[in-house]
């Protein structure tokens, strides 16, 4: 590997990046890759050791004589608090600095009750999951919420949906209890990050994740990175209108948004209108398994309308893979088959030539994984490590 000018890679944060990626795992490697002098390498490594971001391992391979001391990223050097909130359910967890789940709780919530009710519950759960771990071990906090999020400001911007949350700056509320950097994003964005990092890393850098649950939303991975748009509104696929929606009023104020005609809420509403006594999606599953013709018609109609919107997104974004997740997508095989059929019929030949349309492999855990990576990407970046 060519020797680089010392000025280009002179910081402790950059040295940590080299250790985490495996590009340099000994002091000699760091000097060779960065061009830093031995004293300069020693200074930066000592800083990382003192901050418990790396540890030494003397069991490395030897080419003769004493084996070199290897430097290993210390995933146990702290924790991150993460939470993935949906409209009616939440996954709350404590993770290590490698994104590994240390403790987790699944909660039933009503996100429309607002931050005054939901955030204390989330923070109380984090406190319980921390157990005996001191607050000083917390390196960062990440939260996904089912609303449009202005990422840089850390607040939701949804005038009609989650109205009680609109304009509320969430990071200061959490930091008053847990003094660490706080990051807030749309719930489907963090799920998309989780799916990409865990399942598709190295396979697909362009991915479209569609969550079909109580509501419908999407997260876009473009070039290996989450695409948030200018202010954070990218991926609001649920509020794209469909043809022949029947004039259903959406919570956003428009008519025939795909969220209002093809979500889990819409499927339950349509079945009740046809006289079926269904309270939950589990009741719908029972009808599907029993071969109920009306239920199959409702599910297939939802798949058709969702497929039309996904086909438009495929034409626009040209992803390598479309992943369908959420309660509805993970429960109803006819929905996946219906979306796949419409997309291949309505999208261009080139955009679908190698396109894969698959169900989520992570399930509900994707949000936890994505939140952890969202936080770790920021707090372990060279700039953040140097600034801290």
Tab-separated table of C-alpha atoms in Angstrom:
chain	number	residue	atom	x	y	z
A	1	UNK	CA	0.000	0.000	0.000
A	2	UNK	CA	1.478	3.396	-0.931
A	3	UNK	CA	2.635	5.645	1.884
A	4	UNK	CA	0.399	8.694	2.311
A	5	UNK	CA	1.404	12.162	3.486
A	6	UNK	CA	1.109	12.386	7.275
A	7	UNK	CA	-1.047	15.521	7.032
A	8	UNK	CA	-3.757	13.608	5.170
A	9	UNK	CA	-4.409	11.104	7.976
A	10	UNK	CA	-3.094	12.815	11.070
A	11	UNK	CA	-5.955	12.491	13.547
A	12	UNK	CA	-7.005	9.956	16.154
A	13	UNK	CA	-10.420	9.728	14.499
A	14	UNK	CA	-8.894	8.652	11.203
A	15	UNK	CA	-6.697	6.103	12.950
A	16	UNK	CA	-9.820	4.650	14.598
A	17	UNK	CA	-11.463	4.395	11.176
A	18	UNK	CA	-8.468	2.423	9.884
A	19	UNK	CA	-8.645	0.048	12.856
A	20	UNK	CA	-12.427	-0.437	12.564
A	21	UNK	CA	-12.227	-1.217	8.835
A	22	UNK	CA	-9.200	-3.505	9.246
A	23	UNK	CA	-7.015	-1.385	6.968
A	24	UNK	CA	-4.458	-1.007	9.744
A	25	UNK	CA	-4.419	-3.240	12.834
A	26	UNK	CA	-0.924	-2.710	14.269
A	27	UNK	CA	1.111	0.391	15.052
A	28	UNK	CA	3.420	-0.478	12.158
A	29	UNK	CA	0.416	-0.735	9.814
A	30	UNK	CA	-0.807	2.693	10.908
A	31	UNK	CA	2.577	4.256	10.294
A	32	UNK	CA	2.853	2.619	6.875
A	33	UNK	CA	-0.660	3.615	5.755
A	34	UNK	CA	-0.676	7.167	7.128
A	35	UNK	CA	2.957	8.193	6.920
A	36	UNK	CA	2.864	9.242	10.577
A	37	UNK	CA	6.031	8.963	12.648
A	38	UNK	CA	6.261	6.335	15.385
A	39	UNK	CA	5.791	8.916	18.178
A	40	UNK	CA	2.765	10.380	16.379
A	41	UNK	CA	1.228	6.906	15.953
A	42	UNK	CA	1.881	6.142	19.619
A	43	UNK	CA	0.186	9.393	20.689
A	44	UNK	CA	-2.977	8.683	18.686
A	45	UNK	CA	-3.205	5.051	19.743
A	46	UNK	CA	-2.768	6.059	23.390
A	47	UNK	CA	-5.640	8.536	23.046
A	48	UNK	CA	-7.904	5.796	21.648
A	49	UNK	CA	-6.855	3.351	24.367
A	50	UNK	CA	-7.521	5.936	27.086
A	51	UNK	CA	-11.005	6.544	25.683
A	52	UNK	CA	-11.694	2.776	25.557
A	53	UNK	CA	-12.365	2.883	21.818
A	54	UNK	CA	-9.655	0.305	21.079
A	55	UNK	CA	-7.989	-2.507	23.023
A	56	UNK	CA	-4.741	-4.361	22.510
A	57	UNK	CA	-4.598	-8.025	21.491
A	58	UNK	CA	-1.260	-9.836	21.713
A	59	UNK	CA	-2.501	-13.018	20.042
A	60	UNK	CA	-1.860	-11.841	16.494
A	61	UNK	CA	0.012	-13.975	13.922
A	62	UNK	CA	3.799	-13.906	14.009
A	63	UNK	CA	6.266	-14.192	11.149
A	64	UNK	CA	8.999	-15.101	13.598
A	65	UNK	CA	9.805	-13.835	17.054
A	66	UNK	CA	7.385	-11.930	19.226
A	67	UNK	CA	3.989	-11.402	17.529
A	68	UNK	CA	2.977	-7.776	16.974
A	69	UNK	CA	0.332	-6.321	19.268
A	70	UNK	CA	-2.887	-5.964	17.324
A	71	UNK	CA	-5.266	-3.084	17.852
A	72	UNK	CA	-8.949	-4.059	17.970
A	73	UNK	CA	-12.009	-1.836	18.026
A	74	UNK	CA	-13.605	-2.102	21.467
A	75	UNK	CA	-17.330	-2.682	20.955
A	76	UNK	CA	-17.659	-2.903	24.755
A	77	UNK	CA	-16.287	0.590	25.248
A	78	UNK	CA	-19.735	2.118	25.627
A	79	UNK	CA	-23.389	1.735	24.716
A	80	UNK	CA	-25.969	3.441	22.542
A	81	UNK	CA	-29.663	3.742	23.367
A	82	UNK	CA	-31.990	3.113	20.440
A	83	UNK	CA	-35.714	3.047	19.820
A	84	UNK	CA	-37.839	2.324	16.763
A	85	UNK	CA	-41.357	3.698	17.190
A	86	UNK	CA	-44.298	2.699	15.030
A	87	UNK	CA	-47.875	3.914	15.206
A	88	UNK	CA	-48.857	1.228	17.730
A	89	UNK	CA	-45.657	-0.657	18.619
A	90	UNK	CA	-42.121	0.174	19.649
A	91	UNK	CA	-38.841	-1.685	19.981
A	92	UNK	CA	-36.482	-0.217	22.596
A	93	UNK	CA	-32.919	-1.458	23.084
A	94	UNK	CA	-29.433	-0.902	24.446
A	95	UNK	CA	-26.671	-1.799	21.964
A	96	UNK	CA	-22.881	-1.965	22.117
A	97	UNK	CA	-20.583	0.094	19.886
A	98	UNK	CA	-20.628	-2.630	17.263
A	99	UNK	CA	-24.417	-2.433	16.976
A	100	UNK	CA	-24.931	-5.656	18.910
A	101	UNK	CA	-28.132	-5.842	20.948
A	102	UNK	CA	-27.477	-6.074	24.701
A	103	UNK	CA	-31.022	-5.696	26.037
A	104	UNK	CA	-34.402	-5.111	24.418
A	105	UNK	CA	-38.058	-4.515	25.196
A	106	UNK	CA	-41.074	-4.484	22.866
A	107	UNK	CA	-43.841	-2.089	23.859
A	108	UNK	CA	-47.410	-1.354	22.857
A	109	UNK	CA	-47.835	2.401	22.347
A	110	UNK	CA	-50.172	4.923	20.778
A	111	UNK	CA	-47.838	7.397	19.121
A	112	UNK	CA	-50.698	9.872	18.703
A	113	UNK	CA	-50.699	10.404	22.477
A	114	UNK	CA	-47.770	12.701	21.857
A	115	UNK	CA	-44.254	13.186	23.177
A	116	UNK	CA	-45.416	14.065	26.707
A	117	UNK	CA	-46.666	10.486	27.087
A	118	UNK	CA	-44.478	8.441	24.725
A	119	UNK	CA	-41.025	9.896	25.431
A	120	UNK	CA	-41.176	9.365	29.230
A	121	UNK	CA	-42.168	5.737	28.575
A	122	UNK	CA	-39.254	5.279	26.166
A	123	UNK	CA	-36.755	6.917	28.534
A	124	UNK	CA	-38.024	4.921	31.499
A	125	UNK	CA	-37.576	1.726	29.467
A	126	UNK	CA	-34.023	2.713	28.511
A	127	UNK	CA	-33.284	3.274	32.189
A	128	UNK	CA	-34.573	-0.198	33.041
A	129	UNK	CA	-32.613	-1.830	30.205
A	130	UNK	CA	-29.392	-0.093	31.255
A	131	UNK	CA	-29.529	-1.932	34.575
A	132	UNK	CA	-26.290	-1.382	36.474
A	133	UNK	CA	-24.503	0.284	33.561
A	134	UNK	CA	-23.577	3.877	34.443
A	135	UNK	CA	-25.008	6.727	32.366
A	136	UNK	CA	-21.406	7.742	31.598
A	137	UNK	CA	-21.170	4.696	29.294
A	138	UNK	CA	-23.822	6.113	26.939
A	139	UNK	CA	-22.148	7.379	23.768
A	140	UNK	CA	-25.266	8.308	21.800
A	141	UNK	CA	-29.025	7.913	21.383
A	142	UNK	CA	-31.050	7.169	18.236
A	143	UNK	CA	-34.818	7.258	17.732
A	144	UNK	CA	-36.974	6.466	14.702
A	145	UNK	CA	-40.507	7.907	14.595
A	146	UNK	CA	-43.375	7.356	12.101
A	147	UNK	CA	-43.437	10.911	10.752
A	148	UNK	CA	-41.553	13.237	8.448
A	149	UNK	CA	-38.414	14.355	10.286
A	150	UNK	CA	-36.248	17.384	9.693
A	151	UNK	CA	-33.091	15.437	10.433
A	152	UNK	CA	-30.691	18.315	11.076
A	153	UNK	CA	-33.104	19.997	13.507
A	154	UNK	CA	-34.171	16.772	15.252
A	155	UNK	CA	-37.896	17.492	15.060
A	156	UNK	CA	-40.947	16.117	13.289
A	157	UNK	CA	-42.782	18.150	10.664
A	158	UNK	CA	-46.200	16.577	10.120
A	159	UNK	CA	-49.081	19.013	10.411
A	160	UNK	CA	-51.879	16.400	10.350
A	161	UNK	CA	-50.109	13.150	11.244
A	162	UNK	CA	-48.603	13.015	14.762
A	163	UNK	CA	-49.779	16.600	15.187
A	164	UNK	CA	-48.865	16.594	18.886
A	165	UNK	CA	-45.222	16.002	17.919
A	166	UNK	CA	-44.960	18.701	15.250
A	167	UNK	CA	-42.236	21.239	15.910
A	168	UNK	CA	-41.117	19.547	19.143
A	169	UNK	CA	-37.322	19.443	19.422
A	170	UNK	CA	-36.815	15.924	20.744
A	171	UNK	CA	-33.025	15.791	21.348
A	172	UNK	CA	-33.028	18.318	24.248
A	173	UNK	CA	-35.778	16.347	26.012
A	174	UNK	CA	-33.799	13.112	25.829
A	175	UNK	CA	-30.478	14.799	26.635
A	176	UNK	CA	-31.949	16.145	29.875
A	177	UNK	CA	-32.112	12.507	31.056
A	178	UNK	CA	-29.259	10.954	29.061
A	179	UNK	CA	-26.504	13.511	28.294
A	180	UNK	CA	-25.247	12.212	24.943
A	181	UNK	CA	-25.698	13.132	21.249
A	182	UNK	CA	-29.265	12.372	20.110
A	183	UNK	CA	-30.292	11.582	16.526
A	184	UNK	CA	-33.868	11.474	15.235
A	185	UNK	CA	-35.060	10.093	11.903
A	186	UNK	CA	-38.112	8.699	10.166
A	187	UNK	CA	-38.864	5.132	11.278
A	188	UNK	CA	-38.659	3.683	7.777
A	189	UNK	CA	-35.319	5.370	7.104
A	190	UNK	CA	-33.760	3.598	10.072
A	191	UNK	CA	-35.307	0.278	9.017
A	192	UNK	CA	-33.857	0.746	5.522
A	193	UNK	CA	-30.434	1.384	7.061
A	194	UNK	CA	-30.768	-1.793	9.134
A	195	UNK	CA	-31.749	-3.956	6.164
A	196	UNK	CA	-28.957	-2.550	3.997
A	197	UNK	CA	-26.179	-2.894	6.578
A	198	UNK	CA	-27.193	-6.336	7.784
A	199	UNK	CA	-28.545	-8.139	4.717
A	200	UNK	CA	-27.421	-6.317	1.575
A	201	UNK	CA	-24.059	-4.733	2.427
A	202	UNK	CA	-21.689	-5.444	-0.443
A	203	UNK	CA	-24.562	-6.763	-2.584
A	204	UNK	CA	-26.811	-3.783	-3.292
A	205	UNK	CA	-25.968	-0.119	-2.727
A	206	UNK	CA	-29.288	1.030	-4.202
A	207	UNK	CA	-32.250	-0.239	-2.217
A	208	UNK	CA	-35.880	0.759	-1.717
A	209	UNK	CA	-37.499	-0.376	1.523
A	210	UNK	CA	-41.310	-0.239	1.726
A	211	UNK	CA	-42.970	-0.595	5.123
A	212	UNK	CA	-46.575	-1.811	4.895
A	213	UNK	CA	-48.114	-1.858	8.344
A	214	UNK	CA	-50.631	0.392	10.080
A	215	UNK	CA	-49.272	2.968	7.632
A	216	UNK	CA	-47.136	2.889	4.487
A	217	UNK	CA	-43.751	4.564	4.116
A	218	UNK	CA	-40.406	4.035	2.433
A	219	UNK	CA	-36.697	4.498	2.977
A	220	UNK	CA	-34.235	4.963	0.112
A	221	UNK	CA	-30.629	3.785	0.079
A	222	UNK	CA	-28.766	5.447	-2.811
A	223	UNK	CA	-25.094	4.736	-3.391
A	224	UNK	CA	-24.899	2.979	-0.037
A	225	UNK	CA	-26.232	5.954	1.949
A	226	UNK	CA	-29.685	6.864	3.230
A	227	UNK	CA	-31.322	9.495	1.021
A	228	UNK	CA	-33.125	12.090	3.146
A	229	UNK	CA	-33.530	14.890	0.625
A	230	UNK	CA	-33.045	18.607	1.234
A	231	UNK	CA	-34.882	18.705	4.574
A	232	UNK	CA	-35.688	15.059	5.374
A	233	UNK	CA	-38.909	14.545	3.408
A	234	UNK	CA	-37.582	11.968	0.914
A	235	UNK	CA	-39.358	8.605	0.890
A	236	UNK	CA	-42.925	9.754	1.688
A	237	UNK	CA	-44.307	7.149	-0.685
A	238	UNK	CA	-47.441	6.680	1.415
A	239	UNK	CA	-48.813	10.004	0.209
A	240	UNK	CA	-48.583	9.341	-3.509
A	241	UNK	CA	-52.137	9.119	-4.923
A	242	UNK	CA	-53.383	6.049	-6.791
A	243	UNK	CA	-55.915	5.553	-9.560
A	244	UNK	CA	-59.364	4.213	-8.706
A	245	UNK	CA	-58.873	4.674	-4.972
A	246	UNK	CA	-62.544	5.348	-4.368
A	247	UNK	CA	-62.163	8.871	-3.016
A	248	UNK	CA	-60.830	7.856	0.407
A	249	UNK	CA	-59.731	10.821	2.516
A	250	UNK	CA	-56.192	10.458	3.849
A	251	UNK	CA	-55.009	11.796	7.187
A	252	UNK	CA	-52.703	14.176	5.310
A	253	UNK	CA	-55.775	15.922	3.859
A	254	UNK	CA	-55.496	14.602	0.313
A	255	UNK	CA	-57.579	11.882	-1.352
A	256	UNK	CA	-56.621	8.344	-2.380
A	257	UNK	CA	-53.057	8.323	-1.031
A	258	UNK	CA	-51.738	4.760	-1.159
A	259	UNK	CA	-51.471	4.880	2.647
A	260	UNK	CA	-55.234	5.386	2.888
A	261	UNK	CA	-56.192	2.577	0.483
A	262	UNK	CA	-53.543	-0.171	0.820
A	263	UNK	CA	-52.220	-0.089	4.406
A	264	UNK	CA	-53.147	-2.501	7.172
A	265	UNK	CA	-55.622	0.071	8.451
A	266	UNK	CA	-57.258	0.256	5.007
A	267	UNK	CA	-57.503	-3.540	4.661
A	268	UNK	CA	-59.250	-3.831	8.039
A	269	UNK	CA	-61.603	-0.960	7.163
A	270	UNK	CA	-62.559	-2.475	3.806
A	271	UNK	CA	-63.214	-5.911	5.297
A	272	UNK	CA	-65.381	-4.448	8.052
A	273	UNK	CA	-67.353	-2.574	5.399
A	274	UNK	CA	-68.014	-5.952	3.752
A	275	UNK	CA	-69.388	-7.345	7.005
A	276	UNK	CA	-66.346	-9.221	8.314
A	277	UNK	CA	-65.730	-9.039	12.068
A	278	UNK	CA	-61.982	-8.369	11.981
A	279	UNK	CA	-60.186	-6.584	14.802
A	280	UNK	CA	-56.538	-7.230	13.961
A	281	UNK	CA	-54.381	-8.426	11.078
A	282	UNK	CA	-54.326	-11.850	12.729
A	283	UNK	CA	-58.057	-12.077	11.964
A	284	UNK	CA	-57.322	-11.240	8.331
A	285	UNK	CA	-54.634	-13.937	8.206
A	286	UNK	CA	-57.178	-16.481	9.414
A	287	UNK	CA	-59.563	-15.502	6.618
A	288	UNK	CA	-56.797	-15.705	4.010
A	289	UNK	CA	-55.788	-19.181	5.207
A	290	UNK	CA	-59.412	-20.242	5.112
A	291	UNK	CA	-59.552	-19.179	1.462
A	292	UNK	CA	-62.187	-16.456	1.978
A	293	UNK	CA	-62.787	-14.983	-1.479
A	294	UNK	CA	-63.695	-11.468	-0.325
A	295	UNK	CA	-60.603	-11.212	1.854
A	296	UNK	CA	-58.361	-12.338	-0.995
A	297	UNK	CA	-59.972	-9.715	-3.240
A	298	UNK	CA	-59.285	-6.945	-0.706
A	299	UNK	CA	-55.652	-8.002	-0.218
A	300	UNK	CA	-55.034	-8.326	-3.958
A	301	UNK	CA	-56.587	-4.924	-4.585
A	302	UNK	CA	-54.271	-3.411	-1.965
A	303	UNK	CA	-51.330	-5.143	-3.667
A	304	UNK	CA	-52.343	-3.712	-7.050
A	305	UNK	CA	-52.528	-0.135	-5.781
A	306	UNK	CA	-49.299	-0.452	-3.828
A	307	UNK	CA	-47.625	-2.036	-6.855
A	308	UNK	CA	-48.519	0.941	-9.052
A	309	UNK	CA	-46.799	3.325	-6.654
A	310	UNK	CA	-43.771	1.058	-6.246
A	311	UNK	CA	-43.520	0.774	-10.053
A	312	UNK	CA	-43.284	4.556	-10.301
A	313	UNK	CA	-40.584	4.591	-7.620
A	314	UNK	CA	-38.644	1.871	-9.463
A	315	UNK	CA	-38.732	3.909	-12.668
A	316	UNK	CA	-37.499	6.964	-10.787
A	317	UNK	CA	-34.834	5.383	-8.574
A	318	UNK	CA	-33.753	2.189	-10.390
A	319	UNK	CA	-32.970	0.230	-7.186
A	320	UNK	CA	-31.231	-3.137	-7.263
A	321	UNK	CA	-33.660	-4.508	-4.699
A	322	UNK	CA	-37.067	-3.595	-3.308
A	323	UNK	CA	-37.657	-4.907	0.217
A	324	UNK	CA	-41.186	-5.147	1.618
A	325	UNK	CA	-41.465	-5.147	5.402
A	326	UNK	CA	-43.947	-4.380	8.131
A	327	UNK	CA	-46.803	-6.467	9.527
A	328	UNK	CA	-48.837	-6.588	6.316
A	329	UNK	CA	-45.982	-7.322	3.911
A	330	UNK	CA	-44.484	-9.979	6.185
A	331	UNK	CA	-47.842	-11.678	6.758
A	332	UNK	CA	-49.523	-11.786	3.348
A	333	UNK	CA	-47.701	-13.645	0.563
A	334	UNK	CA	-50.373	-12.521	-1.965
A	335	UNK	CA	-49.336	-8.910	-1.314
A	336	UNK	CA	-45.718	-9.572	-2.274
A	337	UNK	CA	-46.750	-11.542	-5.365
A	338	UNK	CA	-49.213	-8.835	-6.422
A	339	UNK	CA	-46.676	-6.021	-6.042
A	340	UNK	CA	-44.058	-7.998	-7.968
A	341	UNK	CA	-46.508	-8.639	-10.830
A	342	UNK	CA	-47.534	-4.973	-11.166
A	343	UNK	CA	-43.975	-3.642	-10.927
A	344	UNK	CA	-42.717	-5.921	-13.693
A	345	UNK	CA	-45.699	-4.978	-15.847
A	346	UNK	CA	-45.591	-1.197	-15.270
A	347	UNK	CA	-41.877	-0.386	-14.836
A	348	UNK	CA	-39.381	-0.113	-17.693
A	349	UNK	CA	-37.581	-3.200	-18.963
A	350	UNK	CA	-34.140	-1.923	-17.984
A	351	UNK	CA	-35.159	-0.952	-14.436
A	352	UNK	CA	-36.586	-4.448	-13.811
A	353	UNK	CA	-33.996	-6.504	-15.692
A	354	UNK	CA	-32.129	-7.539	-12.546
A	355	UNK	CA	-34.568	-6.178	-9.958
A	356	UNK	CA	-35.234	-8.283	-6.867
A	357	UNK	CA	-38.430	-7.787	-4.876
A	358	UNK	CA	-38.186	-9.543	-1.520
A	359	UNK	CA	-39.680	-9.654	1.931
A	360	UNK	CA	-37.688	-8.298	4.871
A	361	UNK	CA	-35.348	-10.849	6.418
A	362	UNK	CA	-34.866	-8.914	9.648
A	363	UNK	CA	-38.487	-8.329	10.579
A	364	UNK	CA	-39.172	-6.053	13.563
A	365	UNK	CA	-35.493	-6.041	14.558
A	366	UNK	CA	-34.484	-3.983	11.513
A	367	UNK	CA	-35.385	-0.709	13.202
A	368	UNK	CA	-33.145	-1.435	16.191
A	369	UNK	CA	-30.211	-2.339	13.950
A	370	UNK	CA	-30.760	0.731	11.773
A	371	UNK	CA	-31.019	3.122	14.720
A	372	UNK	CA	-27.783	1.739	16.142
A	373	UNK	CA	-25.940	2.221	12.848
A	374	UNK	CA	-27.391	5.720	12.444
A	375	UNK	CA	-25.902	6.709	15.807
A	376	UNK	CA	-22.601	4.865	15.354
A	377	UNK	CA	-22.007	6.365	11.914
A	378	UNK	CA	-22.081	9.793	13.534
A	379	UNK	CA	-20.385	9.313	16.899
A	380	UNK	CA	-17.559	7.148	15.510
A	381	UNK	CA	-16.861	9.271	12.440
A	382	UNK	CA	-13.324	10.733	12.398
A	383	UNK	CA	-14.719	14.239	12.805
A	384	UNK	CA	-16.853	13.321	15.838
A	385	UNK	CA	-14.080	11.335	17.510
A	386	UNK	CA	-11.647	14.221	17.099
A	387	UNK	CA	-14.187	16.783	18.296
A	388	UNK	CA	-14.979	14.789	21.442
